[in-house]
C-alpha cells in the first residue's frame, strides 16, 4: 500500500490594509476635540449654575419651622 503524504497545506492569507486617509484622521481629531470642548463646557456651566443658585437671594431660606 502506498501511503500518501498527509502534509498540511499552508494557506496564504492576504492581509487587507485599511485605508485611513488624511480626511478620516482629520474628522476623528475634530470629533474628539468637539467632544472634549462639549464636556468641559457642560462641567463649567453646571458648576457655575450651582454657584449662582446657592448665592441667589431668591432661594435664600430665612426661616424654617417644623411642626409635629
Short mmCIF file of C-alpha atoms in Angstrom, two decimals:
data_model
loop_
_atom_site.label_atom_id
_atom_site.label_comp_id
_atom_site.label_asym_id
_atom_site.label_seq_id
_atom_site.Cartn_x
_atom_site.Cartn_y
_atom_site.Cartn_z
CA UNK A 1 0.00 0.00 0.00
CA UNK A 2 1.12 3.41 -0.81
CA UNK A 3 0.90 5.98 1.88
CA UNK A 4 0.02 9.46 0.84
CA UNK A 5 1.99 12.16 2.45
CA UNK A 6 -0.55 13.99 4.56
CA UNK A 7 1.23 17.29 4.96
CA UNK A 8 -0.89 20.22 5.84
CA UNK A 9 -1.04 22.78 3.15
CA UNK A 10 -0.06 26.26 4.09
CA UNK A 11 -2.87 28.59 3.32
CA UNK A 12 -1.81 32.01 2.19
CA UNK A 13 -3.75 34.69 3.96
CA UNK A 14 -3.82 38.03 2.29
CA UNK A 15 -3.66 40.92 4.69
CA UNK A 16 -6.05 43.67 3.84
CA UNK A 17 -4.80 47.10 4.69
CA UNK A 18 -7.35 49.52 5.97
CA UNK A 19 -7.00 52.77 4.11
CA UNK A 20 -7.02 55.61 6.61
CA UNK A 21 -6.84 58.76 4.60
CA UNK A 22 -5.94 62.19 5.91
CA UNK A 23 -9.58 63.31 5.88
CA UNK A 24 -10.67 60.41 8.09
CA UNK A 25 -7.94 61.23 10.60
CA UNK A 26 -8.84 64.91 10.47
CA UNK A 27 -12.50 64.09 11.03
CA UNK A 28 -11.68 61.92 14.04
CA UNK A 29 -9.46 64.61 15.55
CA UNK A 30 -12.15 67.27 15.07
CA UNK A 31 -14.81 64.99 16.58
CA UNK A 32 -12.57 64.29 19.59
CA UNK A 33 -11.84 67.99 20.09
CA UNK A 34 -15.55 68.86 19.90
CA UNK A 35 -16.35 66.14 22.43
CA UNK A 36 -13.76 67.42 24.88
CA UNK A 37 -14.97 71.00 24.38
CA UNK A 38 -18.59 69.98 24.96
CA UNK A 39 -17.71 68.02 28.11
CA UNK A 40 -15.68 70.91 29.52
CA UNK A 41 -18.37 73.47 28.75
CA UNK A 42 -21.04 71.27 30.34
CA UNK A 43 -18.99 70.83 33.51
CA UNK A 44 -18.26 74.56 33.76
CA UNK A 45 -21.86 75.62 33.18
CA UNK A 46 -23.15 73.08 35.69
CA UNK A 47 -20.78 74.26 38.42
CA UNK A 48 -21.44 77.93 37.62
CA UNK A 49 -25.20 77.35 37.70
CA UNK A 50 -25.00 75.62 41.07
CA UNK A 51 -22.97 78.53 42.49
CA UNK A 52 -25.49 81.06 41.20
CA UNK A 53 -28.40 79.11 42.67
CA UNK A 54 -26.65 78.86 46.06
CA UNK A 55 -25.86 82.59 46.15
CA UNK A 56 -29.23 83.74 44.79
CA UNK A 57 -31.46 85.74 47.14
CA UNK A 58 -34.49 84.05 45.56
CA UNK A 59 -33.53 80.69 47.07
CA UNK A 60 -32.36 82.10 50.39
CA UNK A 61 -34.05 80.43 53.38
CA UNK A 62 -34.72 82.93 56.13
CA UNK A 63 -36.87 80.86 58.45
CA UNK A 64 -37.75 77.18 58.75
CA UNK A 65 -40.39 75.92 61.19
CA UNK A 66 -41.32 72.26 61.54
CA UNK A 67 -44.43 71.23 63.47
CA UNK A 68 -45.32 67.71 64.51
#
